[in-house]
Amino acid sequence: MADARREYKPYRDQITRALSADVSERCYYILRWKKLTTGTALYKLIEEAVEHAWGDEYDSAEHIHLPKQ
């Protein structure tokens, strides 16, 4: 996560982090397809996928406190 700057997004009314990631071409095409077929923004598709995959596990884990960047 080379670029994880914090930023407040008024239209979302929350603080966000900007990430840069290289993904497989298949993953890119899946995200693009889902965006085109549902009209859902790319950031929202990623947030939903991460929450679905690991949200419950994260909520029940004891967290390591990482220093703020």
C-alpha positions as MATLAB code, in Angstrom:
seq = 'MADARREYKPYRDQITRALSADVSERCYYILRWKKLTTGTALYKLIEEAVEHAWGDEYDSAEHIHLPKQ';
ca = [
       0.000    0.000    0.000;
       2.366    2.636   -1.222;
      -0.255    5.390   -1.212;
      -2.661    5.215    1.708;
      -3.307    8.908    2.299;
      -6.291    9.830    4.454;
      -8.869   12.159    3.010;
     -12.376   13.290    3.937;
     -14.911   12.768    1.146;
     -17.921   15.063    1.713;
     -20.099   13.205   -0.802;
     -19.556    9.975    1.200;
     -19.467   11.742    4.579;
     -16.509    9.667    5.717;
     -12.739    9.500    5.832;
     -11.259    7.344    3.094;
      -7.855    5.957    2.188;
      -6.502    6.072   -1.351;
      -4.929    2.781   -2.389;
      -3.008    1.747   -5.441;
      -2.947   -1.938   -6.348;
      -1.971   -4.169   -9.220;
      -4.657   -6.792   -9.794;
      -4.854   -9.699  -12.187;
      -6.397   -9.014  -15.553;
      -9.246  -11.394  -14.679;
     -10.005   -9.453  -11.508;
      -9.958   -6.207  -13.473;
     -12.420   -7.585  -16.045;
     -14.718   -8.898  -13.311;
     -14.765   -5.513  -11.581;
     -15.308   -3.690  -14.880;
     -18.130   -6.075  -15.853;
     -19.846   -5.672  -12.488;
     -19.505   -1.893  -12.669;
     -21.024   -1.804  -16.150;
     -23.869   -4.215  -15.370;
     -24.853   -2.735  -12.005;
     -23.799    0.890  -12.274;
     -22.029    0.537   -8.920;
     -18.903    2.630   -8.454;
     -15.624    0.741   -8.422;
     -14.736    1.774   -4.866;
     -18.107    0.469   -3.652;
     -17.631   -2.906   -5.387;
     -14.243   -3.288   -3.699;
     -15.571   -2.242   -0.278;
     -18.479   -4.685   -0.537;
     -16.212   -7.555   -1.608;
     -13.752   -6.944    1.240;
     -16.532   -6.636    3.835;
     -18.148   -9.831    2.560;
     -14.863  -11.759    2.491;
     -13.287  -10.670    5.789;
     -15.582   -8.269    7.675;
     -16.826  -10.747   10.277;
     -13.352  -12.193   10.824;
     -11.919   -8.697   11.287;
     -14.658   -7.718   13.739;
     -14.014  -10.772   15.913;
     -10.201  -10.569   15.830;
      -7.984   -8.924   18.403;
      -6.374   -6.159   16.449;
      -2.753   -5.170   16.295;
      -2.547   -1.409   16.674;
      -0.587   -0.073   13.728;
       1.040    3.351   13.859;
      -0.777    6.096   11.968;
       0.816    6.978    8.658;
];
